[in-house]
Short mmCIF file of N, CA and C in Angstrom, two decimals:
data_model
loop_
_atom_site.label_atom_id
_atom_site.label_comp_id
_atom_site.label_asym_id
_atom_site.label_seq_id
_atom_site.Cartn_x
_atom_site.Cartn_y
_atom_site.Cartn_z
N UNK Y 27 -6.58 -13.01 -0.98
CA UNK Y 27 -5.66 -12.65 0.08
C UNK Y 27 -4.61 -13.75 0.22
N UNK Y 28 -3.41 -13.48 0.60
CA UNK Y 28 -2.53 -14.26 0.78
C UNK Y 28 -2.75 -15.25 2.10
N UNK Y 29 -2.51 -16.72 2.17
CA UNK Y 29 -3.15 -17.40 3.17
C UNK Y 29 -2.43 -17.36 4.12
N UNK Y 30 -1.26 -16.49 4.72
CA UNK Y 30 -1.01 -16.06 6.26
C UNK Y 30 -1.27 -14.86 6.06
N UNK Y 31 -1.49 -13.82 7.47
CA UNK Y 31 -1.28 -12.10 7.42
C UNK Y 31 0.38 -12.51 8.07
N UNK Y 32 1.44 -12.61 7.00
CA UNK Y 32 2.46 -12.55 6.91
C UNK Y 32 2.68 -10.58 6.77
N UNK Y 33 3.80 -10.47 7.55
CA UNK Y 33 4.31 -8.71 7.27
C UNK Y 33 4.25 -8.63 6.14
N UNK Y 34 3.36 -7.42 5.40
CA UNK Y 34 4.15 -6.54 4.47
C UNK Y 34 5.09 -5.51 4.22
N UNK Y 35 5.65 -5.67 3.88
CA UNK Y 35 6.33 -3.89 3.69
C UNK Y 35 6.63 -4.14 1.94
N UNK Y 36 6.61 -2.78 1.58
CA UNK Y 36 6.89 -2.27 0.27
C UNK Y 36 7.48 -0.95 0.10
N UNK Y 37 8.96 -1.10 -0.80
CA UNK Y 37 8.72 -0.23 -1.29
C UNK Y 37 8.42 1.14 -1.92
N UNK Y 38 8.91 2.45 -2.31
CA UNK Y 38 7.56 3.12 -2.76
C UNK Y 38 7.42 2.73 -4.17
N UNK Y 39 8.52 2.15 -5.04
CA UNK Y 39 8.06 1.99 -6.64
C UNK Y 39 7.33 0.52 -6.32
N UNK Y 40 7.46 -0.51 -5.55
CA UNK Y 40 6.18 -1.25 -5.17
C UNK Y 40 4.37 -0.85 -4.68
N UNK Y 41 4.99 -0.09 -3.86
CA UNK Y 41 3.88 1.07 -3.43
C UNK Y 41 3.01 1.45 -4.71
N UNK Y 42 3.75 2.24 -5.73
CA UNK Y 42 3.16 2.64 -6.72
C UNK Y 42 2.19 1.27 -8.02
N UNK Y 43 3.22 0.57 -7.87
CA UNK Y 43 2.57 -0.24 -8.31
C UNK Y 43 1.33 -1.02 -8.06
N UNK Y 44 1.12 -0.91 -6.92
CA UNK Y 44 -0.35 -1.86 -5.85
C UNK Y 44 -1.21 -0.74 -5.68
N UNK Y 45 -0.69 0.41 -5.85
CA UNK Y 45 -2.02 1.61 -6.10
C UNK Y 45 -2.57 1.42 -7.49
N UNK Y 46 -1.82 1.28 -7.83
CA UNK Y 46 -2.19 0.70 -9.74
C UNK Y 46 -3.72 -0.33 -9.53
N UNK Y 47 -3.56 -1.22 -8.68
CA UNK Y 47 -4.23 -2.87 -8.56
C UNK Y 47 -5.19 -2.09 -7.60
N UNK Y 48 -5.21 -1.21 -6.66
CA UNK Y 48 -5.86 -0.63 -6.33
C UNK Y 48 -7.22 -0.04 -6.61
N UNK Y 49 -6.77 0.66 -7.69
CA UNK Y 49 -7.68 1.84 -8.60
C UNK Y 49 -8.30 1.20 -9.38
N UNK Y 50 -7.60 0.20 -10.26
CA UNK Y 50 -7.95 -0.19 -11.78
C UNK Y 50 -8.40 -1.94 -11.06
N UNK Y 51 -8.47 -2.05 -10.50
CA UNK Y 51 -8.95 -3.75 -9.98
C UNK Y 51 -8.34 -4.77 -11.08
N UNK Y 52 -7.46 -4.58 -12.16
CA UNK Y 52 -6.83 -5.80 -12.94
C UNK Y 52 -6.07 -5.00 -13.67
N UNK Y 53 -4.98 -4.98 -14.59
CA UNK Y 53 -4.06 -4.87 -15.23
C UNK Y 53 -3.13 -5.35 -15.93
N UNK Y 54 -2.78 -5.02 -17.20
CA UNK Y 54 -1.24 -6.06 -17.68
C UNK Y 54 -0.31 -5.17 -17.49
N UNK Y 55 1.20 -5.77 -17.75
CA UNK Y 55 1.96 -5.12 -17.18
C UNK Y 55 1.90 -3.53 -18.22
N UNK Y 56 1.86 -3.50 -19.43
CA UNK Y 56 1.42 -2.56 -20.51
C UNK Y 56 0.78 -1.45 -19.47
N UNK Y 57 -0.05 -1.98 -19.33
CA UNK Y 57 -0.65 -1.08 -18.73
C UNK Y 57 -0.82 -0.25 -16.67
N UNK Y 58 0.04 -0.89 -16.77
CA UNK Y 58 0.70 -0.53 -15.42
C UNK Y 58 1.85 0.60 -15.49
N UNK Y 59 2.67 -0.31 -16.87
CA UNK Y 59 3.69 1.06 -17.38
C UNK Y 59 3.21 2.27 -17.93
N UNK Y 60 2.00 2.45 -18.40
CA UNK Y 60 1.24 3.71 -18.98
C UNK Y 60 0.88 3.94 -17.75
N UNK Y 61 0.50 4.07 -16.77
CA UNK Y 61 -0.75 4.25 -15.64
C UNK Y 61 0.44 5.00 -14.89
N UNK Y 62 1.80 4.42 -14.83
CA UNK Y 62 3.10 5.15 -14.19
C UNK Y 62 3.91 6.37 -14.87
N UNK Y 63 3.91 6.15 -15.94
CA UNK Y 63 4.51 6.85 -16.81
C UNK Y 63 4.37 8.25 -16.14
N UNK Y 64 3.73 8.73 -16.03
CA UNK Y 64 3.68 10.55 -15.40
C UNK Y 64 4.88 10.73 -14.61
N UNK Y 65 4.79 9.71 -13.62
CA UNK Y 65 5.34 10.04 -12.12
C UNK Y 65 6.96 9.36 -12.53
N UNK Y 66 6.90 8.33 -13.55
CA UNK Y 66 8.19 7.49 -13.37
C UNK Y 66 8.42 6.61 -14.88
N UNK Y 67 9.51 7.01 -15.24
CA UNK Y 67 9.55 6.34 -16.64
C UNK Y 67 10.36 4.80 -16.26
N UNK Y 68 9.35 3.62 -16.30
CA UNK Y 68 10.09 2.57 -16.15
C UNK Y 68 9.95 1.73 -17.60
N UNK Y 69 10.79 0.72 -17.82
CA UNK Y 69 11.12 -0.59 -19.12
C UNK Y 69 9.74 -1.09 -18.54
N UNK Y 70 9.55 -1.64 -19.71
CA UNK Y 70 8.33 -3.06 -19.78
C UNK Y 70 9.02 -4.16 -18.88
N UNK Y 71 10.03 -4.35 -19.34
CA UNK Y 71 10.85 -5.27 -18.39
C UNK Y 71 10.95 -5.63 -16.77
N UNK Y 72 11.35 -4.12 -16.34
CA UNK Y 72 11.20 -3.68 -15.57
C UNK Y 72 10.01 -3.98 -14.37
N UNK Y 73 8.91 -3.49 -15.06
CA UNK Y 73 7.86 -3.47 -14.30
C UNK Y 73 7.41 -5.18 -14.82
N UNK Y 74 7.47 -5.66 -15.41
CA UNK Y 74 7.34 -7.73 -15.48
C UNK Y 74 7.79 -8.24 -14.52
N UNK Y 75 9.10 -7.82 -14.26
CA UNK Y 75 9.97 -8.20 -13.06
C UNK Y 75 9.02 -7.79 -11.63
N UNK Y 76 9.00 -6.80 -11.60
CA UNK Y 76 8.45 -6.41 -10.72
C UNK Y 76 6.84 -7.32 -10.22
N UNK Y 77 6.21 -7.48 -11.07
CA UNK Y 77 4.55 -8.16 -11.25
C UNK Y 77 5.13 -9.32 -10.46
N UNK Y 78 5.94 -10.02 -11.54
CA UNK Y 78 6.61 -11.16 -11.06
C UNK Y 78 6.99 -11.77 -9.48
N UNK Y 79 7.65 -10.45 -9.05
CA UNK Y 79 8.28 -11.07 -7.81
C UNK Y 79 7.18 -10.67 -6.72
N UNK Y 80 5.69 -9.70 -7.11
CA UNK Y 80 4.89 -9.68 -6.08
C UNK Y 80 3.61 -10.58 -6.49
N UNK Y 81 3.57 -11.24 -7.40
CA UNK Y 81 2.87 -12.61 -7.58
C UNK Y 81 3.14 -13.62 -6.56
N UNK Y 82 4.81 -13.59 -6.81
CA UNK Y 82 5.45 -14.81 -5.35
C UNK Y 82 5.22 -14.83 -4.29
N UNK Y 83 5.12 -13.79 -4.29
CA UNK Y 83 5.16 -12.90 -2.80
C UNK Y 83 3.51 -12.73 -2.20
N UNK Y 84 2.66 -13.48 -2.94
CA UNK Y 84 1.52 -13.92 -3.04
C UNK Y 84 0.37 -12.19 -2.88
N UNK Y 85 0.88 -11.11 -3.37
CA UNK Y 85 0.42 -9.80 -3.22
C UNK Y 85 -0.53 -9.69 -4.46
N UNK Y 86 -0.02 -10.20 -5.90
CA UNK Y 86 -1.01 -10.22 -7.05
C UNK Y 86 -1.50 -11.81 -7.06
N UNK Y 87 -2.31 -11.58 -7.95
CA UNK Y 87 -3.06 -13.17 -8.62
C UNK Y 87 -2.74 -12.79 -10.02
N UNK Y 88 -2.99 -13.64 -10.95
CA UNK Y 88 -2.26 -13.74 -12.07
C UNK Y 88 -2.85 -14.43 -13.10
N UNK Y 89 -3.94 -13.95 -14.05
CA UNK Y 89 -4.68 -14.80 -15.00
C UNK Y 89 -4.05 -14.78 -16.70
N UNK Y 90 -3.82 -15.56 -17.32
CA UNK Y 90 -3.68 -15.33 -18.73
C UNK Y 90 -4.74 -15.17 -19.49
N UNK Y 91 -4.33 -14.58 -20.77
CA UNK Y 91 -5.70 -14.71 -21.69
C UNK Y 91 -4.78 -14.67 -22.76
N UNK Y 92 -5.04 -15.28 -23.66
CA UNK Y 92 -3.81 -15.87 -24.63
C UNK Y 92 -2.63 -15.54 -24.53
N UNK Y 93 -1.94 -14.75 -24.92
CA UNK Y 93 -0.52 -14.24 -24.89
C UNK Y 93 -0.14 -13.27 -23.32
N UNK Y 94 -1.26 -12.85 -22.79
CA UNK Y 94 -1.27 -11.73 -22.28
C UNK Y 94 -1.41 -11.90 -20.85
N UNK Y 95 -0.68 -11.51 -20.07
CA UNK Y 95 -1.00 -11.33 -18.42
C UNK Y 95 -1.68 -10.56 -18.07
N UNK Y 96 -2.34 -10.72 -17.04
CA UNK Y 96 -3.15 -9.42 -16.36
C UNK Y 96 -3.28 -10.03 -14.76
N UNK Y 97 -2.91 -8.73 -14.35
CA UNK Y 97 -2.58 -9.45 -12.45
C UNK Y 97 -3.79 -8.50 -11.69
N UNK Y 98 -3.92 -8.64 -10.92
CA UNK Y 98 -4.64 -8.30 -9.71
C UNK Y 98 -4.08 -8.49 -8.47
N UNK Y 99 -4.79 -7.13 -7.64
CA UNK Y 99 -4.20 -7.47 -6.20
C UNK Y 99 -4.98 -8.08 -5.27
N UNK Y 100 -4.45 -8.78 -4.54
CA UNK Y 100 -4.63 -10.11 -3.79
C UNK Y 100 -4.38 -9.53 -1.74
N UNK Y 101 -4.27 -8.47 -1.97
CA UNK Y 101 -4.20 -8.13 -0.63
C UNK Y 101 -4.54 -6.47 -0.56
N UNK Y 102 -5.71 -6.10 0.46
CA UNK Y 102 -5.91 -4.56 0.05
C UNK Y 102 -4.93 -3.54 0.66
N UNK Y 103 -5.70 -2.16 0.26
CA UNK Y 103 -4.17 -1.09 0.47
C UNK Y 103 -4.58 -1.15 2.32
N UNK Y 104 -5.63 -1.05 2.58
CA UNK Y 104 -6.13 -1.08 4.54
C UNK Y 104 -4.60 -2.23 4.91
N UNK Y 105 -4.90 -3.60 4.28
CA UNK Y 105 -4.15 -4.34 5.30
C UNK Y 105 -2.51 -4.50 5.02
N UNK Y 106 -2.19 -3.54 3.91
CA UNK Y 106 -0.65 -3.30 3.36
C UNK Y 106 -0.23 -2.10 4.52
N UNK Y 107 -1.28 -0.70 4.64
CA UNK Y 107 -1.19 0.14 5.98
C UNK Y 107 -1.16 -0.52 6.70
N UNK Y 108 -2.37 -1.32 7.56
CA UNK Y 108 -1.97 -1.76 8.76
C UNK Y 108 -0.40 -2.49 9.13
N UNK Y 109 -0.06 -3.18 8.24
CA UNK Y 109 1.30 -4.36 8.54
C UNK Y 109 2.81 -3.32 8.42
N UNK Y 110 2.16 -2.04 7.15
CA UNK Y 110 3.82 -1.34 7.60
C UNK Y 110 3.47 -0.40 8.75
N UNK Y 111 2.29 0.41 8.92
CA UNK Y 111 2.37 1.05 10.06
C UNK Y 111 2.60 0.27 11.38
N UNK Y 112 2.31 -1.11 11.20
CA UNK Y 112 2.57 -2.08 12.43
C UNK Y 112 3.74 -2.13 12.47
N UNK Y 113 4.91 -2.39 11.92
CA UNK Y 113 5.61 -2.66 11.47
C UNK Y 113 7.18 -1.22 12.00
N UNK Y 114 6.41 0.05 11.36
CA UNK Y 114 7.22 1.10 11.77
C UNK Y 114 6.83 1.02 13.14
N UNK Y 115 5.56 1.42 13.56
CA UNK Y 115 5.25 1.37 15.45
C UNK Y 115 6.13 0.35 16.05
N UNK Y 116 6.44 -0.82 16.18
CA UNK Y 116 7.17 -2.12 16.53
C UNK Y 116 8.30 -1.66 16.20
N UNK Y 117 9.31 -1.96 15.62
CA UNK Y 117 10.42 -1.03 15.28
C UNK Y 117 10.74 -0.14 15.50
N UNK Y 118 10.32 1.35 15.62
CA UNK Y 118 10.51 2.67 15.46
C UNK Y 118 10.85 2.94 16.73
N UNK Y 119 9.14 2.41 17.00
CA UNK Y 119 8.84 3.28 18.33
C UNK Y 119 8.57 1.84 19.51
N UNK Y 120 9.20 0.85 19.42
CA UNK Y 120 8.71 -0.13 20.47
C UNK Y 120 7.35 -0.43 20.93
N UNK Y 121 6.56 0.16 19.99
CA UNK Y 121 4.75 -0.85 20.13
C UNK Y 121 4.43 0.57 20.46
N UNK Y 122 4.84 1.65 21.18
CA UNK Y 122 4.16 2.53 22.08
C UNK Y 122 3.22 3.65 20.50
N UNK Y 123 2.11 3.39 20.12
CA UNK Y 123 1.39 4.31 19.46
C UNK Y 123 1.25 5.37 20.31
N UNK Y 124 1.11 5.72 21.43
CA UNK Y 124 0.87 7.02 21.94
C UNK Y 124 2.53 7.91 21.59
N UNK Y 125 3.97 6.93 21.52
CA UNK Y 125 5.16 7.98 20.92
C UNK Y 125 4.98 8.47 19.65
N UNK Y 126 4.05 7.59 18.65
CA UNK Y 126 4.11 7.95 17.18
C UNK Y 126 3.59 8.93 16.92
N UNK Y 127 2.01 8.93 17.42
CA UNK Y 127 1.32 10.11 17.52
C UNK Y 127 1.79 11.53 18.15
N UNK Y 128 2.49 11.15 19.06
CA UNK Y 128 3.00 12.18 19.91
C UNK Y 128 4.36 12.75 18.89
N UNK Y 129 4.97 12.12 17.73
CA UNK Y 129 5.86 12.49 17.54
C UNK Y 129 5.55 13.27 15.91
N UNK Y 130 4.49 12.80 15.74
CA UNK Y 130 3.48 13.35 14.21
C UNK Y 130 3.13 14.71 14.77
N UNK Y 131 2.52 14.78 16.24
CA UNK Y 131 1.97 15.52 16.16
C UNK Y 131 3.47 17.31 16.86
N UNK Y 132 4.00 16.60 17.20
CA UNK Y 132 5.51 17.52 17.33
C UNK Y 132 6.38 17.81 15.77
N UNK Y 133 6.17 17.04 14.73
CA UNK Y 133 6.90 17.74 13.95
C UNK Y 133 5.88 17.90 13.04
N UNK Y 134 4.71 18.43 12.98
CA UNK Y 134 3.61 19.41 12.44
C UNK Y 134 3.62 18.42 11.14
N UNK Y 135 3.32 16.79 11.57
CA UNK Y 135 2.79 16.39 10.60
C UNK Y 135 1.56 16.13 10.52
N UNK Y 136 0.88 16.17 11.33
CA UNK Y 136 -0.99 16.55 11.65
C UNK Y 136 -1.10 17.98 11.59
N UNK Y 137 -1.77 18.44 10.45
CA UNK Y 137 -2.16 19.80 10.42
C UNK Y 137 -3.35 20.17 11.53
N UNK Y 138 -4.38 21.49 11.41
CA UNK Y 138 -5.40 21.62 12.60
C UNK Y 138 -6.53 20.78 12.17
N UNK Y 139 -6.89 21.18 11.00
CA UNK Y 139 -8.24 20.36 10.43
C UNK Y 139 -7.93 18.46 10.86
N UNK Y 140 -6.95 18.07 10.27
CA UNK Y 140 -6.55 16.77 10.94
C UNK Y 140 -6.73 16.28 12.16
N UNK Y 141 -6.44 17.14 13.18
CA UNK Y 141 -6.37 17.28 14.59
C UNK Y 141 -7.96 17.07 14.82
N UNK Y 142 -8.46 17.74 14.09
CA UNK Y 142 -10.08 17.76 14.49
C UNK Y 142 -11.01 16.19 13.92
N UNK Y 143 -10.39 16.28 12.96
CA UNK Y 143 -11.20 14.55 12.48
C UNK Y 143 -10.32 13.48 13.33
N UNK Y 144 -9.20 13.96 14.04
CA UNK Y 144 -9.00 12.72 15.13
C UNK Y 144 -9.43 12.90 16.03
N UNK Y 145 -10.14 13.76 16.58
CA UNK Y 145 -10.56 14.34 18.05
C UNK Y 145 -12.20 13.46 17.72
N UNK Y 146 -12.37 13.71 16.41
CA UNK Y 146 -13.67 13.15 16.39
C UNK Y 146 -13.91 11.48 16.46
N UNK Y 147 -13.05 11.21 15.63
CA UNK Y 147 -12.66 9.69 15.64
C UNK Y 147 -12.78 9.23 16.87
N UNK Y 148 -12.15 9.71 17.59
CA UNK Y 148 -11.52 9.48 18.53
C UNK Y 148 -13.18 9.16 19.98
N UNK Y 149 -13.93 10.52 19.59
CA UNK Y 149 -15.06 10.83 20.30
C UNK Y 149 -16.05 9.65 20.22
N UNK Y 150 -16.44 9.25 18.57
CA UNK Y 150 -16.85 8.12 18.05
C UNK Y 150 -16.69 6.85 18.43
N UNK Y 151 -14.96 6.33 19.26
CA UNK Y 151 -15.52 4.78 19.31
C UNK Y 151 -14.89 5.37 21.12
N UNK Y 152 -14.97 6.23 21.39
CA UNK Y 152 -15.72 6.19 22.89
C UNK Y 152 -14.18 6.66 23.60
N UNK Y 153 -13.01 7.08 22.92
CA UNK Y 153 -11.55 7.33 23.84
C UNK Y 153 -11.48 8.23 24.29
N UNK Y 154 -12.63 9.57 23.85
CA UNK Y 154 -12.60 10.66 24.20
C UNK Y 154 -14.25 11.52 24.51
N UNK Y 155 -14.17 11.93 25.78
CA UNK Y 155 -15.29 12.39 26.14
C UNK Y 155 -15.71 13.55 25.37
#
């Protein structure tokens, strides 16, 4: 983990990339560009650059083995959600989570089944009788 919980935000071709570090727990860049390829044709280059500047950014770790890089992620996808959803709530909506929700749930971005595993959630750590 990076040694402050400094903000994250990313991204979505960052995004895509830390789902990569996600799934596969290590990677070279080779193989980050195959793992993307479906969704997005990027250069080898490209995505180096990319490794590169979220190494700095203290998000990967970074081991050699002779010629070859292979990075890992250094911060999970839970605390990359928490810091941008923190992040949009603070911004967006001025801290108030009851507008966000309220505003997910007005433009039918919580379907019904959804509605119901938050009702439950919700029942579970005690917010709702």
């Amino acid at each position: 983990m990076p040694a402050k919980k400094a903000e994250v935000s990313l991204s979505d071709l960052q995004l895509a990339v830390m789902r990569v570090f996600w799934q596969s727990r290590e990677a070279s860049t080779t193989e980050v560009v195959e793992a993307l390829a479906d969704s997005r044709a990027l250069a080898h280059t490209t995505v180096s650059t990319l490794l590169t500047r979220l190494e700095k950014r203290g998000l990967l770790a970074v081991r050699r083995e002779g010629r070859q890089l292979f990075y890992r992620a250094r911060v999970t996808e839970d605390a990359v959600r928490r810091s941008m959803v923190g992040s949009l709530l603070g911004n967006l909506f001025g801290g108030d989570a009851r507008a966000l929700v309220a505003h997910l749930v007005r433009e039918d971005e919580v379907g019904t089944a959804d509605m119901e595993r938050i009702r439950a959630l919700l029942r579970k750590t005690g917010d709702l009788p």
